[in-house]
Every structure is written in C-alpha cells, then in structure tokens.
Amino acid sequence: MPRVLATSLAFASFVSIAWAQPAPTVRIRGTIEAVDGPMLSIKSREGTDMKVRMTDNVAVFGVAKTELSEIKEGSYIGVSAMPEPDGTQKALAVHIFPETQRGAAEGFRPWDLRPNSTMTNATVAETVKGTDGQNILVKYKDGEKKVVVPPGTPIVTFVSGDKSELKPGAKIIIFGAVKKDDGTLEANRVNVGRDGIMPPM
C-alpha cells in the first residue's frame, strides 16, 4: 500500500504541476486587415493570416516616436539589439516605458526582431555621448549591459491608446497572445503604431 500511495501522490503532483504550466504565448507583428467586434484579422510580418480575439478588458497602447534626449538616468527602457564582439549591445530600437510599467519583463533575453537579436528591459544607470552614438549603461536585477545607440535608431515610447486605433492598416505588435486549447489566439494587450509607424521592437 505505501508504494501505491507514493505512486499516486507522485502522479497527483505531476498532474498539478502540468496543470499549473502557463498557456503558450505567441508574439505577433503585423498589420490589421479587418476588425469584427473583438476579432482582429492580422497579416503577420511573415505573411501569415492570423485571427486574434481581444479580451473584454484589452489594454491598447500607442507606440509613438520620441527623441533620444528623453532617455535619462532612471528611465526604464527596453532595448532590442544585436550583440557586438566586445560584449556591448548595438541597439536596433529603444522603447521607453511609462512609469506605470516600470519593471515589466525586466532582464536580458534572446529576441526575435532579427536572427540572434536580444532584448534588455532595464533601468538606465548612465548615459553619455560616444563616438559611435549614445552609450547607455542599463542595470537589471541580475546584471547590467552596455548599450550603444547609433544615430538614426528608432526611439519610441508607449502612450495610452484606444480601441478606435485598431483599424485596417494599423501596424501592431502583440507581445504575448495566448494560445487557447482550441488553437485560437487571445490577447489582453495590443500595441499599435502611431502615425503609421511599425512598432520597431
């Protein structure tokens, strides 16, 4: 009996762990082709037709152009970048988070903007003008990265948006659409480019 009980408990533990696994998420970049109530029809950057259902409480954020001068010590930013041989990160784009989103997805990780690209969400510790662009030291809970922002790098910020911005032709990025058991995709946040820009992250 003890062995049977132990086996049963181990199985129950395995099932509970499996049950607790978060639903898989999908990152979507593309252009809205149609809107039907909560359903978005999207042509992804890869050319795939996708349908994403927005939750009732979906949050919409605009992605608006801003200036490099808006990045200051203490700013919380996200940097999509390419690693350089000397260990620095060469920025492909920088997005400035509003204060309410400080700490969002903090850390350093692989990214899919380009092959081998990275994403660092962190706080600016220092920013100085360099020969190749702006040199920014960012710190996160597990470490720090030196970032070079070349001239012409897209700099954007998140601003409060509205569902009325989600219309055909709008360019969007959804960081984490949830794949439901029936295969459908659901999003509780959609980021839409302002003034026709494609969110560069």
Short mmCIF file of C-alpha atoms in Angstrom, two decimals:
data_model
loop_
_atom_site.label_atom_id
_atom_site.label_comp_id
_atom_site.label_asym_id
_atom_site.label_seq_id
_atom_site.Cartn_x
_atom_site.Cartn_y
_atom_site.Cartn_z
CA MET A 1 0.00 0.00 0.00
CA PRO A 2 2.69 2.57 0.85
CA ARG A 3 4.26 2.11 -2.59
CA VAL A 4 0.86 2.51 -4.28
CA LEU A 5 0.16 5.60 -2.18
CA ALA A 6 3.55 7.10 -3.01
CA THR A 7 3.00 6.44 -6.70
CA SER A 8 -0.45 8.02 -6.53
CA LEU A 9 0.91 11.09 -4.77
CA ALA A 10 3.73 11.44 -7.27
CA PHE A 11 1.24 11.22 -10.15
CA ALA A 12 -1.05 13.76 -8.50
CA SER A 13 1.92 16.08 -8.02
CA PHE A 14 2.92 15.68 -11.69
CA VAL A 15 -0.63 16.41 -12.83
CA SER A 16 -0.86 19.52 -10.64
CA ILE A 17 2.47 20.81 -11.99
CA ALA A 18 1.38 20.15 -15.56
CA TRP A 19 -1.95 21.86 -14.86
CA ALA A 20 -0.13 24.91 -13.48
CA GLN A 21 2.01 25.40 -16.60
CA PRO A 22 1.16 28.74 -18.24
CA ALA A 23 -0.55 28.63 -21.62
CA PRO A 24 1.86 29.02 -24.54
CA THR A 25 2.11 32.54 -25.93
CA VAL A 26 2.79 33.87 -29.41
CA ARG A 27 4.46 37.17 -30.36
CA ILE A 28 2.72 38.77 -33.34
CA ARG A 29 3.98 41.60 -35.53
CA GLY A 30 1.88 42.66 -38.47
CA THR A 31 -0.85 44.80 -39.98
CA ILE A 32 -4.55 44.73 -39.14
CA GLU A 33 -6.58 43.75 -42.20
CA ALA A 34 -10.07 43.67 -40.64
CA VAL A 35 -11.84 44.15 -37.32
CA ASP A 36 -15.02 42.25 -36.45
CA GLY A 37 -16.08 43.06 -32.90
CA PRO A 38 -13.36 41.63 -30.64
CA MET A 39 -11.74 39.70 -33.51
CA LEU A 40 -8.70 41.10 -35.28
CA SER A 41 -7.65 39.72 -38.67
CA ILE A 42 -3.91 40.28 -38.96
CA LYS A 43 -1.40 39.77 -41.74
CA SER A 44 1.78 38.87 -39.88
CA ARG A 45 5.22 40.11 -40.94
CA GLU A 46 5.83 36.58 -42.22
CA GLY A 47 2.76 36.89 -44.47
CA THR A 48 0.54 34.58 -42.41
CA ASP A 49 -3.15 35.37 -41.96
CA MET A 50 -3.97 35.26 -38.26
CA LYS A 51 -7.06 35.85 -36.17
CA VAL A 52 -6.74 37.15 -32.63
CA ARG A 53 -9.61 37.64 -30.22
CA MET A 54 -9.25 40.59 -27.84
CA THR A 55 -10.33 40.08 -24.24
CA ASP A 56 -13.15 42.25 -22.88
CA ASN A 57 -10.63 44.24 -20.83
CA VAL A 58 -8.00 44.54 -23.57
CA ALA A 59 -5.43 47.29 -23.00
CA VAL A 60 -4.42 49.31 -26.06
CA PHE A 61 -1.15 51.23 -26.09
CA GLY A 62 0.09 53.54 -28.79
CA VAL A 63 3.72 53.28 -29.88
CA ALA A 64 4.81 56.85 -30.60
CA LYS A 65 8.07 58.29 -31.86
CA THR A 66 10.12 60.22 -29.33
CA GLU A 67 13.65 61.59 -29.01
CA LEU A 68 16.89 60.11 -27.71
CA SER A 69 17.05 63.04 -25.29
CA GLU A 70 14.03 61.56 -23.47
CA ILE A 71 16.22 58.68 -22.26
CA LYS A 72 17.62 59.86 -18.95
CA GLU A 73 19.22 58.32 -15.89
CA GLY A 74 16.50 56.42 -14.07
CA SER A 75 14.40 55.80 -17.21
CA TYR A 76 13.05 52.27 -17.56
CA ILE A 77 13.67 51.17 -21.15
CA GLY A 78 13.60 48.18 -23.45
CA VAL A 79 16.44 47.77 -25.95
CA SER A 80 16.23 45.40 -28.89
CA ALA A 81 19.80 44.95 -30.03
CA MET A 82 22.48 42.90 -31.71
CA PRO A 83 25.38 41.64 -29.56
CA GLU A 84 28.77 43.00 -30.54
CA PRO A 85 32.09 41.07 -30.27
CA ASP A 86 33.21 43.28 -27.37
CA GLY A 87 30.13 42.34 -25.34
CA THR A 88 28.18 45.55 -25.89
CA GLN A 89 24.67 45.61 -27.33
CA LYS A 90 24.15 47.65 -30.52
CA ALA A 91 20.61 48.97 -30.38
CA LEU A 92 18.16 48.26 -33.18
CA ALA A 93 15.41 50.18 -31.36
CA VAL A 94 14.75 51.58 -27.91
CA HIS A 95 11.37 51.88 -26.24
CA ILE A 96 10.75 53.95 -23.15
CA PHE A 97 8.26 52.52 -20.71
CA PRO A 98 5.85 54.79 -18.84
CA GLU A 99 6.42 54.89 -15.10
CA THR A 100 3.39 52.65 -14.52
CA GLN A 101 5.17 49.85 -16.41
CA ARG A 102 8.50 50.09 -14.58
CA GLY A 103 9.84 46.58 -14.01
CA ALA A 104 7.87 44.99 -16.86
CA ALA A 105 9.67 41.84 -18.11
CA GLU A 106 12.90 43.04 -16.50
CA GLY A 107 16.05 41.28 -17.64
CA PHE A 108 18.08 40.17 -20.65
CA ARG A 109 16.88 37.53 -23.11
CA PRO A 110 17.01 36.34 -26.73
CA TRP A 111 14.62 38.20 -29.04
CA ASP A 112 13.17 37.61 -32.49
CA LEU A 113 13.31 41.03 -34.15
CA ARG A 114 16.24 39.70 -36.17
CA PRO A 115 18.18 36.43 -36.01
CA ASN A 116 20.41 36.42 -32.90
CA SER A 117 18.93 39.68 -31.59
CA THR A 118 18.40 40.34 -27.89
CA MET A 119 16.05 42.30 -25.63
CA THR A 120 17.10 44.05 -22.43
CA ASN A 121 14.47 45.65 -20.19
CA ALA A 122 16.29 47.61 -17.53
CA THR A 123 16.87 50.92 -15.76
CA VAL A 124 19.26 53.49 -17.21
CA ALA A 125 22.20 53.94 -14.83
CA GLU A 126 24.28 56.21 -17.05
CA THR A 127 24.06 57.79 -20.49
CA VAL A 128 26.93 59.60 -22.24
CA LYS A 129 27.71 60.70 -25.78
CA GLY A 130 30.15 58.39 -27.54
CA THR A 131 31.96 58.31 -30.86
CA ASP A 132 29.55 55.73 -32.34
CA GLY A 133 26.39 57.12 -30.77
CA GLN A 134 24.92 57.36 -27.30
CA ASN A 135 26.46 54.99 -24.76
CA ILE A 136 23.95 53.79 -22.19
CA LEU A 137 24.63 51.59 -19.18
CA VAL A 138 21.49 49.74 -18.08
CA LYS A 139 21.07 47.69 -14.94
CA TYR A 140 18.58 44.94 -14.13
CA LYS A 141 18.20 42.65 -11.15
CA ASP A 142 20.65 40.03 -12.43
CA GLY A 143 23.25 42.21 -14.11
CA GLU A 144 23.96 45.07 -16.46
CA LYS A 145 24.60 45.74 -20.15
CA LYS A 146 26.41 48.42 -22.08
CA VAL A 147 24.32 49.63 -24.99
CA VAL A 148 25.39 51.74 -27.97
CA VAL A 149 22.54 53.62 -29.66
CA PRO A 150 23.73 54.60 -33.16
CA PRO A 151 22.37 57.78 -34.81
CA GLY A 152 19.04 57.15 -36.51
CA THR A 153 17.99 54.31 -34.17
CA PRO A 154 14.19 54.33 -33.73
CA ILE A 155 13.25 55.67 -30.28
CA VAL A 156 9.64 55.18 -29.22
CA THR A 157 7.51 55.34 -26.12
CA PHE A 158 4.29 53.71 -25.01
CA VAL A 159 1.29 56.01 -24.58
CA SER A 160 -2.29 55.27 -23.59
CA GLY A 161 -4.27 54.19 -26.61
CA ASP A 162 -7.84 53.42 -27.55
CA LYS A 163 -9.59 50.56 -29.33
CA SER A 164 -10.61 53.02 -32.04
CA GLU A 165 -6.95 52.94 -33.19
CA LEU A 166 -7.30 49.26 -34.03
CA LYS A 167 -8.46 49.55 -37.61
CA PRO A 168 -7.44 48.20 -41.02
CA GLY A 169 -3.97 49.36 -41.96
CA ALA A 170 -2.79 49.85 -38.39
CA LYS A 171 0.56 48.24 -37.63
CA ILE A 172 0.69 46.33 -34.37
CA ILE A 173 2.76 44.16 -32.08
CA ILE A 174 1.25 41.77 -29.56
CA PHE A 175 3.93 40.57 -27.17
CA GLY A 176 2.04 37.60 -25.73
CA ALA A 177 -1.10 36.34 -27.46
CA VAL A 178 -2.27 33.29 -25.51
CA LYS A 179 -2.85 30.11 -27.49
CA LYS A 180 -6.02 28.52 -26.14
CA ASP A 181 -6.72 24.80 -26.01
CA ASP A 182 -8.85 25.02 -29.17
CA GLY A 183 -5.99 26.68 -31.07
CA THR A 184 -7.45 30.18 -31.07
CA LEU A 185 -5.34 33.18 -30.04
CA GLU A 186 -6.39 35.68 -27.40
CA ALA A 187 -4.77 39.00 -26.43
CA ASN A 188 -5.26 41.23 -23.41
CA ARG A 189 -2.88 43.91 -24.76
CA VAL A 190 -2.31 45.29 -28.25
CA ASN A 191 0.37 47.85 -29.10
CA VAL A 192 -0.38 49.94 -32.19
CA GLY A 193 1.98 52.22 -34.10
CA ARG A 194 1.01 55.89 -34.09
CA ASP A 195 1.16 57.90 -37.32
CA GLY A 196 1.59 54.78 -39.43
CA ILE A 197 4.82 53.58 -37.83
CA MET A 198 5.55 49.90 -37.38
CA PRO A 199 6.39 49.24 -33.72
CA PRO A 200 10.15 48.71 -34.07
CA MET A 201 10.69 46.28 -31.19
#
